[in-house]
Short mmCIF file of C-alpha atoms in Angstrom, two decimals:
data_model
loop_
_atom_site.label_atom_id
_atom_site.label_comp_id
_atom_site.label_asym_id
_atom_site.label_seq_id
_atom_site.Cartn_x
_atom_site.Cartn_y
_atom_site.Cartn_z
CA MET A 1 -203.03 89.25 96.13
CA ASN A 2 -199.38 88.19 95.00
CA CYS A 3 -196.36 91.37 94.27
CA ILE A 4 -195.91 92.73 91.04
CA ASP A 5 -193.31 92.20 89.20
CA GLU A 6 -191.94 95.04 87.70
CA GLY A 7 -193.44 94.60 84.21
CA LYS A 8 -196.92 95.10 85.67
CA LEU A 9 -195.80 97.69 87.42
CA LEU A 10 -194.94 99.55 84.55
CA ALA A 11 -197.59 99.05 82.46
CA PHE A 12 -199.61 100.44 85.08
CA LEU A 13 -197.38 103.52 85.28
CA ASP A 14 -198.26 103.49 81.30
CA ASP A 15 -201.04 103.66 81.53
CA GLU A 16 -201.23 100.31 79.58
CA LEU A 17 -203.87 97.90 82.27
CA SER A 18 -207.41 97.30 81.60
CA SER A 19 -209.18 99.07 83.86
CA THR A 20 -210.13 95.88 86.02
CA GLU A 21 -206.18 95.57 86.53
CA LYS A 22 -205.73 98.88 87.77
CA ILE A 23 -207.86 98.50 90.34
CA LEU A 24 -206.60 95.92 91.46
CA ILE A 25 -203.11 96.89 91.12
CA ARG A 26 -204.13 100.07 93.32
CA GLU A 27 -205.30 98.25 96.25
CA HIS A 28 -202.40 96.01 96.14
CA ILE A 29 -200.20 98.75 96.30
CA GLU A 30 -203.08 100.79 99.30
CA HIS A 31 -201.39 97.45 101.89
CA CYS A 32 -197.60 96.47 100.23
CA ALA A 33 -195.12 98.68 101.07
CA LYS A 34 -192.58 96.61 99.00
CA CYS A 35 -194.53 96.93 96.19
CA ALA A 36 -195.38 100.61 96.48
CA GLY A 37 -191.38 100.88 96.68
CA ASN A 38 -190.93 99.91 93.54
CA LEU A 39 -193.50 101.24 91.85
CA ARG A 40 -191.84 105.24 93.14
CA LEU A 41 -188.73 103.74 92.09
CA LEU A 42 -189.57 102.41 88.48
CA GLN A 43 -191.32 105.69 88.19
CA GLN A 44 -187.75 108.10 89.38
CA ARG A 45 -185.84 105.51 86.87
CA LYS A 46 -187.81 105.93 84.13
CA GLU A 47 -188.71 110.18 84.50
CA ASN A 48 -184.71 110.32 84.93
CA LEU A 49 -183.47 108.06 81.55
CA MET A 50 -186.73 109.23 79.37
CA SER A 51 -185.53 113.22 80.37
CA LEU A 52 -181.95 111.79 79.51
CA MET A 53 -182.91 110.66 76.62
CA ASN A 54 -184.93 113.70 75.38
CA GLU A 55 -183.04 116.58 76.85
CA ASN A 56 -181.41 117.02 72.81
CA ILE A 57 -184.45 115.83 71.45
CA ALA A 58 -185.86 119.19 69.19
CA ARG A 59 -189.67 119.02 69.22
CA ASP A 60 -190.91 121.75 67.52
CA TYR A 61 -188.43 122.63 64.29
CA SER A 62 -190.01 123.08 61.55
CA VAL A 63 -190.41 119.74 58.89
CA PRO A 64 -187.72 120.29 55.85
CA PRO A 65 -188.89 120.24 52.53
CA PHE A 66 -189.29 116.82 50.65
CA LYS A 67 -186.22 117.02 47.85
CA PRO A 68 -186.50 113.86 45.43
CA LYS A 69 -182.99 113.72 44.31
CA ALA A 70 -183.93 111.72 41.15
CA THR A 71 -186.81 110.09 39.60
CA LYS A 72 -185.50 107.01 39.17
CA PRO A 73 -187.66 104.37 37.40
CA PHE A 74 -189.67 101.36 39.83
CA ILE A 75 -187.85 98.36 39.90
CA SER A 76 -190.15 95.54 41.08
CA ASN A 77 -187.69 92.82 42.93
CA LYS A 78 -188.39 90.35 39.93
CA LYS A 79 -186.99 92.54 37.66
CA ARG A 80 -184.07 93.18 40.11
CA GLN A 81 -183.40 89.97 40.38
CA TYR A 82 -183.62 88.83 36.87
CA GLN A 83 -181.10 92.39 36.30
CA LYS A 84 -178.96 90.94 38.63
CA ILE A 85 -178.86 87.14 37.04
CA VAL A 86 -177.91 89.08 34.22
CA PHE A 87 -174.90 91.00 35.55
CA TYR A 88 -173.31 88.00 37.21
CA VAL A 89 -173.66 86.50 33.57
CA ALA A 90 -172.05 89.13 32.03
CA ALA A 91 -169.53 89.18 34.04
CA ALA A 92 -168.70 85.68 34.17
CA ALA A 93 -168.54 85.65 30.51
CA ILE A 94 -166.19 88.88 30.29
CA LEU A 95 -164.12 86.68 33.02
CA ILE A 96 -164.08 83.47 30.80
CA LEU A 97 -163.05 85.49 28.31
CA MET A 98 -160.64 87.38 29.63
CA LEU A 99 -158.93 84.50 31.15
CA LEU A 100 -158.80 82.72 27.69
CA VAL A 101 -157.34 85.58 26.21
CA LEU A 102 -154.61 86.51 28.97
CA LYS A 103 -153.77 83.18 29.46
CA PRO A 104 -150.32 83.01 30.68
CA LYS A 105 -147.36 81.06 29.27
CA THR A 106 -145.93 78.57 31.21
CA THR A 107 -142.66 78.98 29.40
CA ASP A 108 -141.22 80.77 26.52
CA ASP A 109 -140.76 80.30 23.23
CA TYR A 110 -137.59 79.47 21.82
CA ILE A 111 -136.02 78.48 18.13
CA ILE A 112 -133.85 76.02 18.60
CA TYR A 113 -131.03 76.51 16.00
CA SER A 114 -128.19 73.10 14.97
CA TYR A 115 -126.43 71.80 11.90
CA ASP A 116 -125.03 69.21 10.28
CA LEU A 117 -122.22 69.23 8.25
CA THR A 118 -123.68 67.17 5.48
CA SER A 119 -120.08 66.18 3.53
CA GLU A 120 -116.53 66.25 4.68
CA PHE A 121 -115.18 69.04 5.95
CA ASP A 122 -113.00 70.97 3.66
CA ALA A 123 -110.60 73.08 5.36
CA ASN A 124 -109.73 74.59 1.98
CA LEU A 125 -113.22 76.87 1.42
CA PRO A 126 -114.70 79.29 4.01
CA ILE A 127 -117.40 78.68 6.03
CA THR A 128 -119.72 80.17 4.11
CA LYS A 129 -118.72 78.18 0.96
CA GLN A 130 -119.09 74.66 3.20
CA GLU A 131 -122.06 72.39 2.44
CA MET A 132 -124.86 72.50 6.22
CA THR A 133 -127.80 71.40 6.65
CA ILE A 134 -129.69 73.83 9.45
CA HIS A 135 -132.11 72.66 11.70
CA ILE A 136 -134.09 75.50 13.42
CA TYR A 137 -136.84 73.72 16.33
CA SER A 138 -139.12 75.90 17.78
CA ASN A 139 -139.81 74.49 21.80
CA ASN A 140 -143.63 74.10 21.48
CA ASP A 141 -143.55 72.35 18.08
CA PHE A 142 -140.32 69.62 17.69
CA SER A 143 -141.35 69.80 14.00
CA GLU A 144 -138.15 69.90 12.05
CA ASN A 145 -137.66 72.95 9.34
CA LYS A 146 -135.06 72.66 7.74
CA MET B 1 -194.45 126.34 47.61
CA SER B 2 -191.43 125.24 46.58
CA GLN B 3 -191.81 121.74 48.05
CA ASN B 4 -195.04 121.44 46.09
CA ALA B 5 -192.28 122.11 42.80
CA ASN B 6 -190.46 119.05 43.91
CA LEU B 7 -192.92 117.15 44.36
CA THR B 8 -194.45 117.77 40.89
CA ASP B 9 -191.27 117.12 39.68
CA PHE B 10 -191.50 113.76 41.20
CA ASN B 11 -194.19 112.88 39.06
CA ILE B 12 -196.43 112.92 41.62
CA ASN B 13 -200.20 113.70 40.76
CA ALA B 14 -202.68 115.71 42.39
CA SER B 15 -204.51 113.32 44.59
CA ASP B 16 -201.76 111.51 45.96
CA LEU B 17 -200.00 114.77 46.56
CA ASN B 18 -202.15 115.47 49.30
CA GLN B 19 -201.73 112.17 51.34
CA PHE B 20 -198.24 112.42 50.82
CA GLU B 21 -197.96 115.67 52.12
CA THR B 22 -199.78 114.60 54.90
CA THR B 23 -197.86 111.02 55.33
CA TYR B 24 -194.55 113.44 54.96
CA GLN B 25 -195.64 115.90 57.71
CA GLU B 26 -197.19 113.30 60.08
CA ASN B 27 -193.66 111.41 60.26
CA TYR B 28 -191.07 113.27 59.58
CA ASN B 29 -190.37 114.92 63.21
CA ARG B 30 -190.70 111.08 64.33
CA MET B 31 -188.32 109.48 62.30
CA PHE B 32 -186.47 112.31 62.83
CA ASN B 33 -185.84 111.80 66.71
CA ILE B 34 -185.66 108.18 66.17
CA GLY B 35 -182.72 108.62 63.78
CA LEU B 36 -181.43 110.83 65.77
CA LYS B 37 -181.24 108.84 68.69
CA MET B 38 -180.00 105.40 66.90
CA THR B 39 -176.75 107.29 65.23
CA ASN B 40 -176.84 110.80 66.62
CA ASP B 41 -175.83 112.25 63.19
CA GLU B 42 -178.32 115.07 61.79
CA GLU B 43 -177.24 115.52 58.27
CA VAL B 44 -176.76 110.92 58.43
CA VAL B 45 -180.84 110.83 59.59
CA ARG B 46 -182.03 113.28 57.00
CA ASP B 47 -180.57 111.61 54.58
CA ILE B 48 -181.98 108.66 55.77
CA ILE B 49 -185.13 109.81 55.41
CA GLN B 50 -185.10 110.87 52.17
CA ASP B 51 -184.13 107.84 50.87
CA ILE B 52 -187.25 106.26 52.91
CA PHE B 53 -189.76 108.73 51.24
CA GLU B 54 -188.82 107.89 47.62
CA LYS B 55 -189.16 104.29 48.35
CA PHE B 56 -192.39 105.15 50.35
CA TYR B 57 -193.25 106.50 47.15
CA LEU B 58 -192.40 104.69 44.45
CA ARG B 59 -193.74 101.83 46.76
CA THR B 60 -197.91 103.61 47.00
CA LYS B 61 -197.59 104.70 43.66
CA ASN B 62 -196.67 101.05 41.57
CA GLY B 63 -199.93 99.42 43.75
CA ILE B 64 -197.85 98.16 46.67
CA SER B 65 -200.14 98.11 49.26
CA ILE B 66 -198.75 99.24 52.35
CA SER B 67 -201.56 97.88 55.74
CA LYS B 68 -199.58 99.97 58.01
CA PRO B 69 -197.94 103.30 56.76
CA GLN B 70 -196.39 104.91 60.04
CA ASN B 71 -194.91 101.94 61.11
CA TRP B 72 -193.43 100.89 58.26
CA LEU B 73 -191.74 104.40 57.83
CA VAL B 74 -190.62 103.71 61.47
CA LYS B 75 -189.39 100.11 60.99
CA ALA B 76 -187.75 101.30 57.68
CA THR B 77 -186.09 104.65 59.84
CA ILE B 78 -185.05 101.80 62.79
CA TYR B 79 -183.71 99.13 60.07
CA SER B 80 -181.50 102.17 58.05
CA CYS B 81 -180.02 103.42 61.01
CA ILE B 82 -179.06 99.84 61.94
CA ASP B 83 -177.61 99.22 58.66
CA TRP B 84 -175.72 102.73 58.87
CA ASN B 85 -174.44 101.93 62.47
CA LYS B 86 -173.19 98.73 61.41
CA SER B 87 -171.21 100.33 58.57
CA ARG B 88 -169.84 102.63 61.39
CA ASN B 89 -169.10 100.00 63.76
CA ARG B 90 -167.20 98.32 61.98
CA PHE B 91 -164.39 101.10 61.27
CA LYS B 92 -165.39 101.74 65.12
CA ASP B 93 -163.75 98.19 66.13
CA ASN B 94 -160.90 98.59 63.89
CA GLU B 95 -159.46 101.77 65.32
CA GLU B 96 -160.10 100.63 68.69
CA ALA B 97 -158.23 96.86 68.15
CA LEU B 98 -155.66 99.64 65.98
CA ASN B 99 -155.35 101.74 69.14
CA MET B 100 -155.75 98.93 71.75
CA VAL B 101 -157.77 101.01 74.51
CA SER B 102 -158.36 98.99 77.10
CA ASP B 103 -161.65 99.04 79.03
CA GLU B 104 -161.11 100.04 81.66
CA LYS B 105 -159.14 103.33 79.86
CA GLN B 106 -162.45 103.25 77.58
CA LEU B 107 -164.39 103.67 80.52
CA ALA B 108 -162.38 106.65 82.00
CA THR B 109 -162.84 108.42 78.71
CA ILE B 110 -165.78 108.81 78.50
CA GLN B 111 -167.08 112.12 79.23
CA ASN B 112 -171.09 112.63 80.63
CA ASN B 113 -172.17 114.00 77.67
CA ASN B 114 -171.64 110.90 75.79
CA ALA B 115 -173.33 108.75 78.89
CA LEU B 116 -175.84 107.99 77.37
CA GLU B 117 -174.70 107.49 73.90
CA TYR B 118 -172.34 104.76 75.49
CA ALA B 119 -175.57 103.51 77.47
CA LEU B 120 -177.56 102.47 74.55
CA SER B 121 -174.45 101.35 73.16
CA LYS B 122 -174.17 98.27 75.34
CA LEU B 123 -177.92 97.40 74.90
CA LYS B 124 -178.58 94.45 72.22
CA SER B 125 -179.59 95.95 68.88
CA GLU B 126 -183.55 94.79 69.95
CA GLU B 127 -183.43 96.37 73.39
CA ARG B 128 -182.01 99.76 72.36
CA THR B 129 -184.71 99.76 69.31
CA ILE B 130 -187.59 99.43 72.38
CA ILE B 131 -186.14 101.62 74.34
CA ILE B 132 -185.73 104.34 71.38
CA LEU B 133 -189.93 104.18 70.35
CA TYR B 134 -190.84 103.66 74.11
CA SER B 135 -189.10 107.13 74.73
CA GLU B 136 -190.55 108.78 72.03
CA GLY B 137 -194.40 107.68 73.40
CA PHE B 138 -195.45 104.55 71.10
CA LYS B 139 -197.69 102.66 72.76
CA TYR B 140 -197.28 99.08 73.90
CA LEU B 141 -198.68 97.42 70.99
CA GLU B 142 -197.16 99.10 68.87
CA ILE B 143 -193.24 99.05 69.60
CA ALA B 144 -194.76 95.20 69.92
CA ASP B 145 -195.78 95.66 66.12
CA ILE B 146 -192.18 97.24 65.26
CA THR B 147 -190.31 95.20 66.95
CA ASP B 148 -192.21 91.33 66.70
CA VAL B 149 -192.24 91.24 70.12
CA LYS B 150 -195.02 89.72 71.98
CA HIS B 151 -197.58 92.58 73.32
CA THR B 152 -197.84 90.80 76.34
CA SER B 153 -193.64 91.21 77.70
CA ILE B 154 -193.03 94.50 76.04
CA GLY B 155 -193.79 96.23 79.56
CA GLN B 156 -191.70 93.55 81.52
CA THR B 157 -188.98 93.97 78.24
CA ILE B 158 -188.96 97.44 79.04
CA ALA B 159 -188.61 97.47 82.57
CA ARG B 160 -185.33 95.30 82.17
CA ILE B 161 -183.60 97.87 79.87
CA LEU B 162 -184.28 100.84 82.42
CA ARG B 163 -182.86 98.93 84.88
CA LYS B 164 -179.72 97.76 82.61
CA MET B 165 -179.47 101.15 81.29
CA GLU B 166 -179.29 102.30 85.33
CA LYS B 167 -176.57 99.71 86.01
CA ILE B 168 -174.68 100.93 82.96
CA LEU B 169 -174.62 104.86 83.67
CA LYS B 170 -174.11 104.24 87.57
CA ALA B 171 -171.24 101.57 86.21
CA ILE B 172 -169.48 104.81 84.52
CA ASN B 173 -170.53 107.24 87.29
CA TYR B 174 -172.78 108.83 85.42
CA GLU B 175 -175.07 111.33 87.79
CA LEU B 176 -177.89 109.94 87.22
CA TYR B 177 -179.87 111.84 90.15
#
């Protein structure tokens, strides 16, 4: 029989092998010093690490009572998916609405005033008595308002 | 008595109550120990187990069959702890990056009581799960079922993890023997 690998040796230590396999390994170890050494080393390694892993673990303490936080209705996966879709659609709708309402203005609105003197300027009259046409424009709407 | 009152509030009928209580009592310690090894935080583990049992009850109550309840509970504990570790490590990594801690300095500051946590953190997530289950006395078949690793290679995998842990502990001069 060939030498035994670590996995098999560990399974032997953990009593995870069939009775036939155990007999074969026991027989081999009796005649193979290398495998017997490996088995001792593995056992030592296992014991040390397991004691290190379990030294701070409480074994005998009372189990606390089960305290449910709240009686929540059960939601199946399908329903959960449906709820997700509804949520995303609603969120998208709100976002689009907000974008439309709060659409950023590219330029500020302003009004252009200009005036033309329609008749000859009468120097004897004050400015308020002069005949003139006032043009009012908006930057967005260039239709003229007189 | 108080436990029964709580469970009645949770709308558990009389026939399910005994079964639920038995499952809770039988599995709590095991789940707690696994969770504690994975997170090192008792409060977190208690919260995790609480959530898992709530889900477990709601599932069974709503007719979703769980073929192996014990394995389901252990799996749920492991995955919840992995998720918690991921969220914690994210912040931990950020702190480390900020402090610019070199690896050598990090090793030097590791205390003996943190050695195990350090060694476990250096393992892959799957390796950590396997060794924790092994330390809790799970049989190879159960470990294979929970972790989806081939049953025939469990022995070899555990032996490799033990060797790896020993190497890590020796590297930080931890006195194992």
